[in-house]
Tab-separated table of C-alpha atoms in Angstrom:
chain	number	residue	atom	x	y	z
A	1	UNK	CA	-12.184	18.215	-71.770
A	2	UNK	CA	-8.479	19.617	-71.080
A	3	UNK	CA	-9.748	21.113	-67.935
A	4	UNK	CA	-11.192	17.760	-66.620
A	5	UNK	CA	-8.032	15.853	-67.591
A	6	UNK	CA	-5.767	18.345	-65.950
A	7	UNK	CA	-7.967	18.160	-62.809
A	8	UNK	CA	-7.837	14.250	-63.008
A	9	UNK	CA	-3.812	14.448	-63.689
A	10	UNK	CA	-3.533	16.894	-60.403
A	11	UNK	CA	-5.516	14.066	-58.342
A	12	UNK	CA	-3.377	11.404	-59.737
A	13	UNK	CA	0.017	12.937	-59.172
A	14	UNK	CA	-0.791	14.221	-55.786
A	15	UNK	CA	-2.731	11.207	-54.522
A	16	UNK	CA	-1.966	8.047	-56.318
A	17	UNK	CA	1.770	8.653	-57.673
A	18	UNK	CA	3.394	9.341	-54.361
A	19	UNK	CA	1.793	6.234	-52.794
A	20	UNK	CA	3.357	3.997	-55.766
A	21	UNK	CA	6.848	5.834	-55.960
A	22	UNK	CA	7.139	5.562	-52.231
A	23	UNK	CA	6.875	1.817	-52.413
A	24	UNK	CA	9.533	1.569	-55.032
A	25	UNK	CA	12.572	0.753	-52.722
A	26	UNK	CA	14.877	0.225	-55.993
A	27	UNK	CA	14.530	4.331	-56.579
A	28	UNK	CA	16.610	4.639	-53.447
A	29	UNK	CA	19.691	3.106	-55.182
A	30	UNK	CA	20.048	6.486	-57.171
A	31	UNK	CA	18.761	8.938	-55.023
A	32	UNK	CA	19.796	12.015	-57.091
A	33	UNK	CA	17.525	10.767	-60.053
A	34	UNK	CA	14.796	9.763	-57.512
A	35	UNK	CA	14.756	13.417	-55.853
A	36	UNK	CA	14.308	14.758	-59.522
A	37	UNK	CA	11.488	12.516	-60.107
A	38	UNK	CA	9.857	13.429	-56.789
A	39	UNK	CA	10.278	16.843	-57.664
A	40	UNK	CA	8.961	16.473	-61.109
A	41	UNK	CA	5.709	14.580	-59.839
A	42	UNK	CA	5.076	17.076	-57.199
A	43	UNK	CA	5.411	20.377	-59.273
A	44	UNK	CA	3.473	18.672	-62.217
A	45	UNK	CA	0.547	18.150	-59.462
A	46	UNK	CA	0.665	21.868	-58.735
A	47	UNK	CA	0.904	22.976	-62.400
A	48	UNK	CA	-1.888	20.965	-63.272
A	49	UNK	CA	-4.382	22.047	-60.444
A	50	UNK	CA	-3.361	25.615	-61.686
A	51	UNK	CA	-3.749	24.852	-65.200
A	52	UNK	CA	-7.160	23.321	-64.876
A	53	UNK	CA	-8.844	26.885	-64.452
A	54	UNK	CA	-7.316	28.583	-67.626
A	55	UNK	CA	-7.916	25.408	-69.606
A	56	UNK	CA	-11.731	25.447	-68.470
A	57	UNK	CA	-11.790	28.946	-69.696
A	58	UNK	CA	-10.234	28.239	-73.194
A	59	UNK	CA	-12.741	25.655	-73.645
A	60	UNK	CA	-15.796	28.162	-73.678
A	61	UNK	CA	-16.170	29.821	-77.019
A	62	UNK	CA	-17.941	33.116	-77.601
A	63	UNK	CA	-19.985	31.729	-80.559
A	64	UNK	CA	-23.454	30.383	-80.079
A	65	UNK	CA	-24.247	26.541	-80.573
A	66	UNK	CA	-27.004	24.888	-82.593
A	67	UNK	CA	-27.614	22.307	-80.079
A	68	UNK	CA	-28.870	24.824	-77.471
A	69	UNK	CA	-32.596	24.485	-77.472
A	70	UNK	CA	-35.294	26.424	-75.390
A	71	UNK	CA	-38.818	25.862	-74.649
A	72	UNK	CA	-41.183	28.621	-73.722
A	73	UNK	CA	-40.388	32.088	-73.159
A	74	UNK	CA	-38.444	31.892	-69.581
A	75	UNK	CA	-36.430	28.623	-71.313
A	76	UNK	CA	-35.124	30.731	-74.281
A	77	UNK	CA	-34.318	33.619	-71.697
A	78	UNK	CA	-32.188	31.466	-69.709
A	79	UNK	CA	-30.465	30.061	-72.616
A	80	UNK	CA	-29.674	33.487	-74.025
A	81	UNK	CA	-28.219	34.681	-70.738
A	82	UNK	CA	-26.050	31.589	-70.422
A	83	UNK	CA	-24.816	31.820	-73.960
A	84	UNK	CA	-23.969	35.476	-73.380
A	85	UNK	CA	-22.385	35.212	-70.040
A	86	UNK	CA	-20.956	31.666	-69.659
A	87	UNK	CA	-17.387	33.075	-70.560
A	88	UNK	CA	-17.682	35.072	-67.269
A	89	UNK	CA	-19.442	32.258	-65.272
A	90	UNK	CA	-16.736	30.075	-66.262
A	91	UNK	CA	-13.768	32.604	-65.631
A	92	UNK	CA	-15.267	33.314	-62.050
A	93	UNK	CA	-15.370	29.631	-61.245
A	94	UNK	CA	-12.023	28.777	-62.364
A	95	UNK	CA	-10.411	31.826	-61.353
A	96	UNK	CA	-11.816	31.039	-57.726
A	97	UNK	CA	-10.413	27.345	-58.005
A	98	UNK	CA	-6.942	28.776	-59.083
A	99	UNK	CA	-6.749	31.157	-56.486
A	100	UNK	CA	-7.888	28.650	-53.744
A	101	UNK	CA	-4.860	26.312	-54.874
A	102	UNK	CA	-2.536	29.221	-55.165
A	103	UNK	CA	-3.653	30.520	-51.656
A	104	UNK	CA	-3.252	27.134	-49.845
A	105	UNK	CA	0.316	26.903	-51.308
A	106	UNK	CA	1.199	30.526	-50.040
A	107	UNK	CA	-0.249	29.901	-46.783
A	108	UNK	CA	1.502	26.648	-46.121
A	109	UNK	CA	4.682	28.250	-47.192
A	110	UNK	CA	4.473	31.162	-44.911
A	111	UNK	CA	3.531	28.947	-42.016
A	112	UNK	CA	6.126	26.213	-42.574
A	113	UNK	CA	8.792	28.618	-43.598
A	114	UNK	CA	8.230	30.889	-40.471
A	115	UNK	CA	8.110	27.993	-38.119
A	116	UNK	CA	11.150	26.480	-39.568
A	117	UNK	CA	13.382	29.742	-39.456
A	118	UNK	CA	12.160	30.634	-36.002
A	119	UNK	CA	13.328	27.199	-34.807
A	120	UNK	CA	16.479	27.403	-36.519
A	121	UNK	CA	17.407	31.249	-34.873
A	122	UNK	CA	16.296	30.013	-31.502
A	123	UNK	CA	18.388	26.780	-31.889
A	124	UNK	CA	21.408	28.891	-33.309
A	125	UNK	CA	21.256	31.311	-30.232
A	126	UNK	CA	21.357	28.297	-28.072
A	127	UNK	CA	24.284	26.722	-29.635
A	128	UNK	CA	26.296	29.753	-29.369
A	129	UNK	CA	25.706	29.873	-25.563
A	130	UNK	CA	26.003	26.068	-24.937
A	131	UNK	CA	29.108	25.493	-27.159
A	132	UNK	CA	31.732	23.721	-25.045
A	133	UNK	CA	34.390	26.398	-23.877
A	134	UNK	CA	37.352	24.536	-25.217
A	135	UNK	CA	35.773	24.532	-28.687
A	136	UNK	CA	34.197	27.964	-28.807
A	137	UNK	CA	37.340	29.403	-31.123
A	138	UNK	CA	37.167	26.418	-33.771
A	139	UNK	CA	37.800	28.089	-36.949
A	140	UNK	CA	35.812	25.236	-39.302
A	141	UNK	CA	32.348	26.403	-38.069
A	142	UNK	CA	31.756	23.274	-35.864
A	143	UNK	CA	30.028	23.734	-32.555
A	144	UNK	CA	30.625	21.081	-29.882
A	145	UNK	CA	28.067	20.369	-27.012
A	146	UNK	CA	28.629	19.054	-23.753
A	147	UNK	CA	26.744	15.817	-24.118
A	148	UNK	CA	27.669	12.063	-23.711
A	149	UNK	CA	25.122	10.631	-26.448
A	150	UNK	CA	26.876	10.451	-29.780
A	151	UNK	CA	24.951	13.147	-32.137
A	152	UNK	CA	25.789	15.005	-35.114
A	153	UNK	CA	23.742	17.287	-37.154
A	154	UNK	CA	23.685	20.728	-39.262
A	155	UNK	CA	21.677	23.962	-38.753
A	156	UNK	CA	21.070	25.201	-42.346
A	157	UNK	CA	20.633	28.755	-43.379
A	158	UNK	CA	22.782	31.790	-44.061
A	159	UNK	CA	24.553	31.337	-40.753
A	160	UNK	CA	24.956	27.390	-40.864
A	161	UNK	CA	26.242	25.135	-38.182
A	162	UNK	CA	27.703	21.682	-37.992
A	163	UNK	CA	27.040	20.270	-34.532
A	164	UNK	CA	28.762	17.504	-32.886
A	165	UNK	CA	28.424	16.508	-29.250
A	166	UNK	CA	31.484	15.238	-27.145
A	167	UNK	CA	30.100	12.047	-27.133
A	168	UNK	CA	30.354	11.762	-30.880
A	169	UNK	CA	34.015	13.211	-30.796
A	170	UNK	CA	34.903	10.481	-28.201
A	171	UNK	CA	33.377	7.546	-30.184
A	172	UNK	CA	34.240	8.295	-33.737
A	173	UNK	CA	37.802	7.598	-34.813
A	174	UNK	CA	38.748	10.194	-37.337
A	175	UNK	CA	37.910	8.396	-40.536
A	176	UNK	CA	34.532	8.099	-39.443
A	177	UNK	CA	34.417	11.649	-38.238
A	178	UNK	CA	35.515	12.487	-41.643
A	179	UNK	CA	32.420	10.720	-43.069
A	180	UNK	CA	30.146	12.403	-40.672
A	181	UNK	CA	31.269	15.884	-41.425
A	182	UNK	CA	30.949	15.237	-45.008
A	183	UNK	CA	27.564	14.014	-44.788
A	184	UNK	CA	26.657	17.244	-43.014
A	185	UNK	CA	28.384	19.595	-45.137
A	186	UNK	CA	26.918	17.846	-48.076
A	187	UNK	CA	23.490	18.605	-46.634
A	188	UNK	CA	24.564	22.344	-46.151
A	189	UNK	CA	26.355	22.727	-49.561
A	190	UNK	CA	23.212	21.210	-51.356
A	191	UNK	CA	20.774	23.238	-49.625
A	192	UNK	CA	18.582	19.839	-48.727
A	193	UNK	CA	16.738	22.007	-46.283
A	194	UNK	CA	15.027	23.917	-48.974
A	195	UNK	CA	14.339	20.829	-50.619
A	196	UNK	CA	12.560	19.312	-47.756
A	197	UNK	CA	10.911	22.371	-46.991
A	198	UNK	CA	9.420	22.568	-50.543
A	199	UNK	CA	8.065	18.991	-50.074
A	200	UNK	CA	6.719	19.689	-46.620
A	201	UNK	CA	4.876	22.838	-47.766
A	202	UNK	CA	3.451	20.796	-50.986
A	203	UNK	CA	2.290	17.811	-48.590
A	204	UNK	CA	0.481	20.419	-46.065
A	205	UNK	CA	-1.151	22.120	-49.228
A	206	UNK	CA	-2.553	19.033	-50.253
A	207	UNK	CA	-6.017	18.173	-48.786
A	208	UNK	CA	-5.743	15.569	-45.917
A	209	UNK	CA	-7.609	12.647	-47.507
A	210	UNK	CA	-5.132	12.870	-50.536
A	211	UNK	CA	-1.761	13.525	-49.050
A	212	UNK	CA	0.578	10.631	-48.315
A	213	UNK	CA	2.912	10.675	-45.210
A	214	UNK	CA	4.840	7.762	-46.870
A	215	UNK	CA	5.877	10.200	-49.395
A	216	UNK	CA	7.298	12.712	-47.199
A	217	UNK	CA	9.136	10.109	-45.159
A	218	UNK	CA	10.768	8.499	-48.789
A	219	UNK	CA	11.853	12.276	-49.658
A	220	UNK	CA	13.535	12.601	-46.254
A	221	UNK	CA	15.157	9.208	-46.689
A	222	UNK	CA	16.345	9.821	-50.272
A	223	UNK	CA	17.871	13.406	-48.844
A	224	UNK	CA	19.954	11.604	-46.226
A	225	UNK	CA	21.018	8.704	-48.742
A	226	UNK	CA	22.129	11.369	-51.280
A	227	UNK	CA	24.495	13.109	-48.143
A	228	UNK	CA	25.573	9.501	-47.443
A	229	UNK	CA	26.813	9.631	-50.999
A	230	UNK	CA	29.375	12.442	-50.161
A	231	UNK	CA	30.323	10.526	-46.903
A	232	UNK	CA	31.316	7.516	-48.811
A	233	UNK	CA	33.430	9.396	-51.285
A	234	UNK	CA	35.373	10.875	-48.236
A	235	UNK	CA	35.926	7.697	-46.199
A	236	UNK	CA	34.145	4.822	-47.944
A	237	UNK	CA	31.045	2.614	-47.605
A	238	UNK	CA	32.383	0.620	-44.504
A	239	UNK	CA	33.502	3.682	-42.574
A	240	UNK	CA	30.313	5.429	-43.480
A	241	UNK	CA	28.215	2.511	-42.301
A	242	UNK	CA	30.383	2.175	-38.952
A	243	UNK	CA	29.594	5.905	-38.261
A	244	UNK	CA	25.987	5.846	-38.898
A	245	UNK	CA	25.769	2.682	-36.291
A	246	UNK	CA	27.659	4.784	-33.850
A	247	UNK	CA	25.357	7.777	-34.186
A	248	UNK	CA	22.247	5.594	-34.331
A	249	UNK	CA	20.928	6.648	-30.855
A	250	UNK	CA	21.306	10.327	-31.391
A	251	UNK	CA	18.396	12.642	-32.298
A	252	UNK	CA	18.467	15.697	-34.352
A	253	UNK	CA	16.371	18.775	-33.303
A	254	UNK	CA	13.586	20.194	-35.083
A	255	UNK	CA	14.551	22.190	-38.240
A	256	UNK	CA	17.791	20.323	-38.665
A	257	UNK	CA	19.472	17.656	-40.680
A	258	UNK	CA	21.383	14.867	-38.856
A	259	UNK	CA	23.409	12.183	-39.996
A	260	UNK	CA	21.592	9.455	-38.114
A	261	UNK	CA	19.144	8.856	-35.411
A	262	UNK	CA	15.887	9.450	-37.573
A	263	UNK	CA	14.844	5.805	-37.534
A	264	UNK	CA	16.333	5.030	-41.069
A	265	UNK	CA	19.797	3.964	-40.157
A	266	UNK	CA	19.143	0.220	-40.880
A	267	UNK	CA	17.890	1.156	-44.481
A	268	UNK	CA	20.564	3.440	-45.293
A	269	UNK	CA	23.367	0.872	-44.437
A	270	UNK	CA	21.727	-1.598	-46.681
A	271	UNK	CA	21.483	1.035	-49.373
A	272	UNK	CA	25.561	1.363	-48.640
A	273	UNK	CA	25.997	-2.103	-49.297
A	274	UNK	CA	23.702	-2.397	-52.452
A	275	UNK	CA	25.138	-2.370	-55.882
A	276	UNK	CA	24.659	1.027	-57.943
A	277	UNK	CA	21.685	1.607	-60.089
A	278	UNK	CA	22.384	0.637	-63.551
A	279	UNK	CA	23.161	3.842	-65.875
A	280	UNK	CA	20.126	3.074	-68.258
A	281	UNK	CA	17.760	2.685	-65.315
A	282	UNK	CA	19.027	6.063	-63.757
A	283	UNK	CA	18.372	7.748	-67.456
A	284	UNK	CA	14.934	6.414	-67.583
A	285	UNK	CA	14.130	7.929	-64.190
A	286	UNK	CA	15.223	11.338	-65.580
A	287	UNK	CA	13.161	10.861	-68.585
A	288	UNK	CA	10.312	9.839	-66.701
A	289	UNK	CA	10.609	13.208	-64.725
A	290	UNK	CA	11.013	15.053	-67.843
A	291	UNK	CA	7.650	13.308	-69.239
A	292	UNK	CA	5.519	13.970	-66.248
A	293	UNK	CA	6.718	17.860	-65.950
A	294	UNK	CA	5.954	18.172	-69.642
A	295	UNK	CA	2.369	16.737	-69.375
A	296	UNK	CA	0.383	19.338	-67.748
A	297	UNK	CA	2.127	21.865	-69.989
A	298	UNK	CA	1.153	20.138	-73.340
A	299	UNK	CA	-2.474	19.783	-72.001
A	300	UNK	CA	-2.700	23.508	-71.612
A	301	UNK	CA	-1.084	24.256	-74.675
A	302	UNK	CA	-3.797	21.888	-76.591
A	303	UNK	CA	-6.399	23.773	-74.613
A	304	UNK	CA	-5.529	27.161	-75.992
A	305	UNK	CA	-4.224	26.156	-79.586
């Protein structure tokens, strides 16, 4: 019974919950709490899928049951074989399912992690070559590219980079430039790249009929909204909105995080003007995250108690 509940919970959290949460635009007004809720739902979906196997094993007892009936010599032999070997049969099936889920996660993680790190390494080498000579010696870790389109992004990793174009330096007043730099440094400081990589791995691990592209887009928007909060603290909401508008035509390369140009600028500007989420609602989001994460753990405990 508990194995079935865990399997259904995994499907619910992996397929239905992300589609519902992606439509809750009010969550965006509290991006940090929303990201915690998203992480809790995704992790609970993984745990539910992994725990379904052990719960199935726990549901099979060693004892015989009176309701097992058999007719004829062959029927009795088959029933006796099942009673003697059912734990091993269920263990084999449950173990196979668990290993399949775990294998998809590991394979997806390896593929996506390798691709992202290779792309960042190649881009980092290009940056070091293409950085405008007059900015090559900057001590603040900023790389400036000779390009007219106002663009800003960061390249995460152990040797992180904040990248600006000459067009951005020319178009952004100092206050707006401070907002952009605060945004990019918030990405690097919070290791938002790891958060996005985690969700991308889970997204590609889920079977295609179940996965929700809208959920991944929503998480990316929340990550940008969270970094926008750092920009607001540095320069204020109006200045941050102007900077986003200036950078709206820029495009960040693969495996990087950009301040704008990802098609979400209008939504993020509306969030900058929106009232903050009431504290009681934010608290409810954290409680929701905790309850969702506790559910598969509780079901596994009930299965084995």
